[in-house]
Short mmCIF file of C-alpha atoms in Angstrom, two decimals:
data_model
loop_
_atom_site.label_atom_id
_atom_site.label_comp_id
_atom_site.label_asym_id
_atom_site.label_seq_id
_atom_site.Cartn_x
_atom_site.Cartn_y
_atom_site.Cartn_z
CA UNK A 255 -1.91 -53.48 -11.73
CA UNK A 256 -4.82 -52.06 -13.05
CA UNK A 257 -6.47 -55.81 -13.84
CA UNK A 258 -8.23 -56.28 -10.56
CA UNK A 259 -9.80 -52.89 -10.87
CA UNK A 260 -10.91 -53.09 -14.52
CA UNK A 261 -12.63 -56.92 -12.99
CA UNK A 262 -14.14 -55.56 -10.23
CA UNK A 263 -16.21 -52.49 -12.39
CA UNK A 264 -16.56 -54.77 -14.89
CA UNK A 265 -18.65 -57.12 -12.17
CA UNK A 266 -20.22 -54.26 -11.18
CA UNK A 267 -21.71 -53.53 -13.84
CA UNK A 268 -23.30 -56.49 -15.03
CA UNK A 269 -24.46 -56.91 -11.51
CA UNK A 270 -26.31 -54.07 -12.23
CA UNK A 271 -27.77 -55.35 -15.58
CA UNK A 272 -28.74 -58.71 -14.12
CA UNK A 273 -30.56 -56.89 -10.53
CA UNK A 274 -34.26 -57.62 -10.70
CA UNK A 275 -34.95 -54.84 -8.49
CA UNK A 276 -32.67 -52.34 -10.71
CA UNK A 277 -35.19 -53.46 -13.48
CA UNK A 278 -38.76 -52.46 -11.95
CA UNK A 279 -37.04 -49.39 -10.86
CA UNK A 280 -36.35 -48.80 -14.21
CA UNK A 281 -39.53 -49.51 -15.86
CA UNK A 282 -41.27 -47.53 -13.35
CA UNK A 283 -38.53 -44.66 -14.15
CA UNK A 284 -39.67 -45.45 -17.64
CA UNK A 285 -43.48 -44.95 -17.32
CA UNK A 286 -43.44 -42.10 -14.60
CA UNK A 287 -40.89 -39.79 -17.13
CA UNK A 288 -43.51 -40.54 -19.97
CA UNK A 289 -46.64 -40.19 -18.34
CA UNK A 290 -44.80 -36.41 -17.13
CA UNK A 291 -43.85 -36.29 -20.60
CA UNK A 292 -47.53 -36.20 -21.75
CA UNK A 293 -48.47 -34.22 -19.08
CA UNK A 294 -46.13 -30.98 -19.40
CA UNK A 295 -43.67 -31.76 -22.09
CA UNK A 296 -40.97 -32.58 -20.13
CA UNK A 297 -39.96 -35.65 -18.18
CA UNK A 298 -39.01 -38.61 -20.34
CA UNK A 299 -34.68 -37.60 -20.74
CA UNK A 300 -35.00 -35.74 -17.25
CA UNK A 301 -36.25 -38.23 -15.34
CA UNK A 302 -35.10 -41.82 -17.27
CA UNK A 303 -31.43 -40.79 -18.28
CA UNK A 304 -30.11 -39.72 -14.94
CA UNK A 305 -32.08 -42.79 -13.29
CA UNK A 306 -31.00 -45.27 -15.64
CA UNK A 307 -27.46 -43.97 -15.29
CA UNK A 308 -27.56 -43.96 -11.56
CA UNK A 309 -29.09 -48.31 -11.82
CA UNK A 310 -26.40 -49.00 -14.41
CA UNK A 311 -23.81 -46.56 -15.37
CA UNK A 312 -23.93 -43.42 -17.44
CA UNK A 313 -23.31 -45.72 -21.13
CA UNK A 314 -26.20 -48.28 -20.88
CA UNK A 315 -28.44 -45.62 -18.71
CA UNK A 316 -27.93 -43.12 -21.86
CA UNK A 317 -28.54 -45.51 -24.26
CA UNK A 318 -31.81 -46.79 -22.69
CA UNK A 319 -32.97 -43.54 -22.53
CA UNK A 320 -32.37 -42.83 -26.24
CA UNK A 321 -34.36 -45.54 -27.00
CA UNK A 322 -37.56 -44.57 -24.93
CA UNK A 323 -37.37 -40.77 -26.52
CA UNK A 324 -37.34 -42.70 -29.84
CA UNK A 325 -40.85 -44.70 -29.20
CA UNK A 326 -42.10 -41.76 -26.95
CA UNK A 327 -40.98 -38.64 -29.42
CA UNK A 328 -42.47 -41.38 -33.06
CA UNK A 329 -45.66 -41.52 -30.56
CA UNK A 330 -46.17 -37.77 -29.75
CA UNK A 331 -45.20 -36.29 -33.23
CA UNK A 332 -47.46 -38.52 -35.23
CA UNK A 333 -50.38 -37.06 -32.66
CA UNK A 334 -49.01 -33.60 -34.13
CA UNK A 335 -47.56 -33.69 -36.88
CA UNK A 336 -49.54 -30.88 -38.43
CA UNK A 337 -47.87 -28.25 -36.17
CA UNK A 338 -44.08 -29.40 -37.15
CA UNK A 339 -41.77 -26.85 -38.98
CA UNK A 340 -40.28 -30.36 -40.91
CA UNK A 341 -37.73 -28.62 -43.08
CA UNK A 342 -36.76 -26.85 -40.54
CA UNK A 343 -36.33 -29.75 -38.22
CA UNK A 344 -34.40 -31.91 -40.63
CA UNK A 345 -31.70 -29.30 -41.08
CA UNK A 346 -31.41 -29.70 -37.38
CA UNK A 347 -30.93 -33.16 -37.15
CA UNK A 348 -28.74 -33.29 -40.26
CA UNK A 349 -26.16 -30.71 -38.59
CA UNK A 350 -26.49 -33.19 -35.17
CA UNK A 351 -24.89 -35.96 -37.21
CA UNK A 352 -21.02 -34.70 -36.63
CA UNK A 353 -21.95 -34.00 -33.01
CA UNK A 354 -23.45 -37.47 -32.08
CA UNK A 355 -20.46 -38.95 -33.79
CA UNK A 356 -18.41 -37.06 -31.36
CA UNK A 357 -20.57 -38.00 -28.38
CA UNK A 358 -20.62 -41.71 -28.87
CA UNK A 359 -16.48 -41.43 -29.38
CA UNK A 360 -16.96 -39.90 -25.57
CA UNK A 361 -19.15 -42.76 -24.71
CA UNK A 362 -16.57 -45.27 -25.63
CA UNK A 363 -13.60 -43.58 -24.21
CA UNK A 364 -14.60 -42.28 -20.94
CA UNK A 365 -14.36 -44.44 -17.64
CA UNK A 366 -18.12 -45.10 -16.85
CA UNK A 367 -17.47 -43.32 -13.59
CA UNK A 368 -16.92 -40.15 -15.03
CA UNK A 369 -19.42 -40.50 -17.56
CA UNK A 370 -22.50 -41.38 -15.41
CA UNK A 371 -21.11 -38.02 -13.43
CA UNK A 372 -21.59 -36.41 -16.33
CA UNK A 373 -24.44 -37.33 -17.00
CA UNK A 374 -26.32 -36.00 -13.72
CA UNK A 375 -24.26 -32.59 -14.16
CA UNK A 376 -25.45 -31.81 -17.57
CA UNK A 377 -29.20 -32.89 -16.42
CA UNK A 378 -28.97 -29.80 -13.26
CA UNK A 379 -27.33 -27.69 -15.78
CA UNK A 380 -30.00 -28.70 -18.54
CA UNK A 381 -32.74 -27.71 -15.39
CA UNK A 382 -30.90 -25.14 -14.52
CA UNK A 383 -31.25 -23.75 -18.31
CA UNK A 384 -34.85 -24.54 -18.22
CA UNK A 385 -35.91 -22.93 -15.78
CA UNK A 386 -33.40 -19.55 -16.09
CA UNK A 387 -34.84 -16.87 -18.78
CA UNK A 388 -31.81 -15.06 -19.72
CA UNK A 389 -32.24 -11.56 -22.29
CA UNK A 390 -30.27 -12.61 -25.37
CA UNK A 391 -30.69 -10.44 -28.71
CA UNK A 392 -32.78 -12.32 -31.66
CA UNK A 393 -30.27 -13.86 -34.00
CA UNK A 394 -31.14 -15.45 -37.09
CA UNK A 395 -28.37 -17.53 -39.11
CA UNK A 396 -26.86 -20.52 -40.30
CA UNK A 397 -24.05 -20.60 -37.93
CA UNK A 398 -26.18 -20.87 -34.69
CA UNK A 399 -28.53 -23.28 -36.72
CA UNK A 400 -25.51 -25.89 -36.92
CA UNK A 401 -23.97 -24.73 -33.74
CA UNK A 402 -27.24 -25.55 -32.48
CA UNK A 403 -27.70 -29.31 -33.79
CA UNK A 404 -23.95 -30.00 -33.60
CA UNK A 405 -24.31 -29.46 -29.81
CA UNK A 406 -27.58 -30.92 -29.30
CA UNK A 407 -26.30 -34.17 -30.99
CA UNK A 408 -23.51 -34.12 -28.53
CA UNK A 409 -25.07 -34.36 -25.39
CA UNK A 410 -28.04 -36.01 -26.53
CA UNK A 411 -25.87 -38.93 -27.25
CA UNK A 412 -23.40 -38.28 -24.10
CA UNK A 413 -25.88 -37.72 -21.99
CA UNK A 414 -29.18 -38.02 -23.11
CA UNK A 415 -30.06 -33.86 -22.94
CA UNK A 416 -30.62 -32.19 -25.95
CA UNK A 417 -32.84 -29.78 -25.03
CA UNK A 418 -30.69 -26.99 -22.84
CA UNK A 419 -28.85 -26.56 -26.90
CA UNK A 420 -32.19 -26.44 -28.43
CA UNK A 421 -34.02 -24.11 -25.93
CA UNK A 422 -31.52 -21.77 -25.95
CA UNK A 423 -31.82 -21.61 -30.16
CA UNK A 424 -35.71 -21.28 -29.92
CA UNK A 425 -34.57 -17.75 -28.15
CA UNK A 426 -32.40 -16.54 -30.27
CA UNK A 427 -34.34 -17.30 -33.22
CA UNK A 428 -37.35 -16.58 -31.29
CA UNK A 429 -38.92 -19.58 -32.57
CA UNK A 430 -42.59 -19.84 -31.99
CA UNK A 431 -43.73 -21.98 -28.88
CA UNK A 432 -46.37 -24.30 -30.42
CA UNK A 433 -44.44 -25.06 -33.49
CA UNK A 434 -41.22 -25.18 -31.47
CA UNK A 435 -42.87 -27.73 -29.02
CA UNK A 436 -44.01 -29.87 -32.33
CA UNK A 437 -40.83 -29.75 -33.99
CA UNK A 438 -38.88 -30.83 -31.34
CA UNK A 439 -40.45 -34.43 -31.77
CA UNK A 440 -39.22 -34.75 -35.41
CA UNK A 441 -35.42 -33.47 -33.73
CA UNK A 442 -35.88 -35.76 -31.00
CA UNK A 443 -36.95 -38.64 -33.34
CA UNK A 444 -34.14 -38.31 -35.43
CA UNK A 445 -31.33 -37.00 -32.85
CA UNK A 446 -31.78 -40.43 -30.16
CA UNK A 447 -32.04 -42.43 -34.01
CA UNK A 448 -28.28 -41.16 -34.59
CA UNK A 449 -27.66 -41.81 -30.84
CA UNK A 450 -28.19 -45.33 -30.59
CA UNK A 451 -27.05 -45.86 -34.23
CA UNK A 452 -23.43 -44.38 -33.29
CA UNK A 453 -23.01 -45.76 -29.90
CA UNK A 454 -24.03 -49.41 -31.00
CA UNK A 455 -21.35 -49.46 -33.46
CA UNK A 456 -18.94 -49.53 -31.25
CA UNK A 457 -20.73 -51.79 -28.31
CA UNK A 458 -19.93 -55.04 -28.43
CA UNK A 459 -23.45 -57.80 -27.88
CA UNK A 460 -21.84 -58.56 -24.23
CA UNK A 461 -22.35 -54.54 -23.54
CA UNK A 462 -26.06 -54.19 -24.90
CA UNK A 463 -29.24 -53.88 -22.56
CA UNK A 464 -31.04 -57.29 -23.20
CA UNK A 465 -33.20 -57.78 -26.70
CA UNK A 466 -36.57 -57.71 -24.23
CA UNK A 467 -35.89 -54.21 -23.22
CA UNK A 468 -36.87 -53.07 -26.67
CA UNK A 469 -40.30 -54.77 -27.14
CA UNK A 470 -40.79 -53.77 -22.92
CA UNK A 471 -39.41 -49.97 -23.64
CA UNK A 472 -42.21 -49.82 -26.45
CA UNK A 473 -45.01 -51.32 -24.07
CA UNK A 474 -44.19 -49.01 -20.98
CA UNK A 475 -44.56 -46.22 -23.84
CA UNK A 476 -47.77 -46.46 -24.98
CA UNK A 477 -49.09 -47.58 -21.53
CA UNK A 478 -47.58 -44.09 -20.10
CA UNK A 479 -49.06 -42.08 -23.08
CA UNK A 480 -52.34 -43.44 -22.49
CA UNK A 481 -52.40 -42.88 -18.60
CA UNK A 482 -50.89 -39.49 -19.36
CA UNK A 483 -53.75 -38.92 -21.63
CA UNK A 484 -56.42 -39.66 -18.82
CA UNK A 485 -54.51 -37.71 -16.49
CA UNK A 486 -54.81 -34.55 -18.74
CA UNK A 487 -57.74 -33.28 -17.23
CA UNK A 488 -56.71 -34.54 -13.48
CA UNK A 489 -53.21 -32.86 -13.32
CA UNK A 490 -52.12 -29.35 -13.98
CA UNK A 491 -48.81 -29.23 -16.26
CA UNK A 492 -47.34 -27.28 -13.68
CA UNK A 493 -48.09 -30.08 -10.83
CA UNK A 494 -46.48 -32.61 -13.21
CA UNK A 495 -43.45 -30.26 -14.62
CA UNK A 496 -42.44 -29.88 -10.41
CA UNK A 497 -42.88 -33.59 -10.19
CA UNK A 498 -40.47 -34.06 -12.93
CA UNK A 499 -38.33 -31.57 -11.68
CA UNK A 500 -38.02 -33.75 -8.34
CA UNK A 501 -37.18 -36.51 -9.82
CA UNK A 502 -35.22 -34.99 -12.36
CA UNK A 503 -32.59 -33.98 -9.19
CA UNK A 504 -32.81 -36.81 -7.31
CA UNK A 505 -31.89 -39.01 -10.18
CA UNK A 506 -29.33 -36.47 -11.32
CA UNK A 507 -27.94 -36.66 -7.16
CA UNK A 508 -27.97 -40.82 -7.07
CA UNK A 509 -26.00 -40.69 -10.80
CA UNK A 510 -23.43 -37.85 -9.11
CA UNK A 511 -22.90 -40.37 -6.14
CA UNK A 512 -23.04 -43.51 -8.05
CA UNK A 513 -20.15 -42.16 -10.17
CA UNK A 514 -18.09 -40.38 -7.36
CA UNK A 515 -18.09 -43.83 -5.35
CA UNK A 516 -17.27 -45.88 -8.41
CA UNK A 517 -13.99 -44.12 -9.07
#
């Protein structure tokens, strides 16, 4: 009985993948979250995961986005790479290994309908993080370290949103901004690394985005680096962090509804 159903998603879906339209929308998606990226340090998993998830379900949308916070994070922390805390960052990654495991087990389990849901909850709960300041106590130890990166892996690779996991140890630990904001290239290098790594494993060639995405992922990159850079001097952060805010909602709404209706 459940045949016809499992048919008709499965159509669905690669309708998606082979939509023209769904394409430019996503390379624009692509270029706007990187050029807001550049701009005021948020933007690219904000903006790309939710949208990508909302063109073509919460697995492929995820996984695209890993792979533009992979060019876009290399990009960024070779441009600063004398601010970065690196031992610091590697422990991080190393404790997001068991967590992106787990994540990419989620991926392969869940229905895409609930996934792509989950992915535009965690992004207004990631926002929602952001933006909220609350008073914790400085903590410093080993525990939140791994609790830290074990989570972070988790949802990065669910869901494409690392950052609510990491934010929230940079005040405990009362990490210092500018070598918080470097160091969470190397983690973001390394985390969407282990994200695409896991979740390939277990995608079959049928289930992959197309090899050009890759090579065009790359391109859109530097391109929205470059027009970020111009921009710098045009465009406030805080213009371009409400901007990505926006966006960051509406494509967190269209995945929500996308998923709901799928079910």
């Amino acid at each position: 009985m459940d045949v016809a159903p499992a048919r008709t998603r499965g159509a669905r879906r690669v309708a998606s993948v082979d939509n023209t339209l769904f394409w430019i929308i996503a390379g624009v998606a692509v270029l706007i979250g990187v050029i807001l990226q550049r701009l005021s340090g948020m933007g690219t998993g904000l903006v790309v995961a939710p949208t990508l998830a909302a063109l073509f379900g919460g697995a492929i949308g995820v996984l695209m986005s890993n792979m533009t916070a992979i060019v876009s994070s290399a990009l960024i922390l070779y441009a600063i790479r004398g601010r970065v805390a690196w031992r610091r960052g590697a422990v991080i990654v190393a404790w997001a290994i068991p967590g992106a495991v787990l994540g990419a087990v989620l991926v392969q389990v869940v229905p895409t309908a609930w996934l792509t849901i989950f992915v535009g909850v965690v992004v207004l709960i990631a926002l929602a993080l952001t933006f909220a300041r609350p008073h914790v106590r400085e903590i410093h130890s080993p525990l939140l370290t791994a609790a830290a990166g074990a989570t972070g892996g988790f949802f990065n690779t669910a869901s494409g949103q690392a950052a609510p996991a990491l934010l929230m140890y940079a005040r405990f630990t009362r990490w210092e901004q500018r070598e918080f904001a470097a160091t969470l290239q190397l983690i973001f290098l390394g985390m969407n690394i282990l994200s695409v790594g896991f979740k390939s494993i277990g995608m079959t060639v049928a289930s992959l985005p197309p090899v050009w995405v890759i090579p065009a992922v790359v391109v859109l990159v530097v391109v929205g680096v470059a027009i970020g850079s111009r921009l710098e001097r045009r465009v406030s952060p805080a213009a371009a962090r409400r901007l990505a805010v926006g966006l960051a909602v509406l494509g967190a709404g269209l995945a929500i509804v996308r998923g709901v209706l799928a079910l």
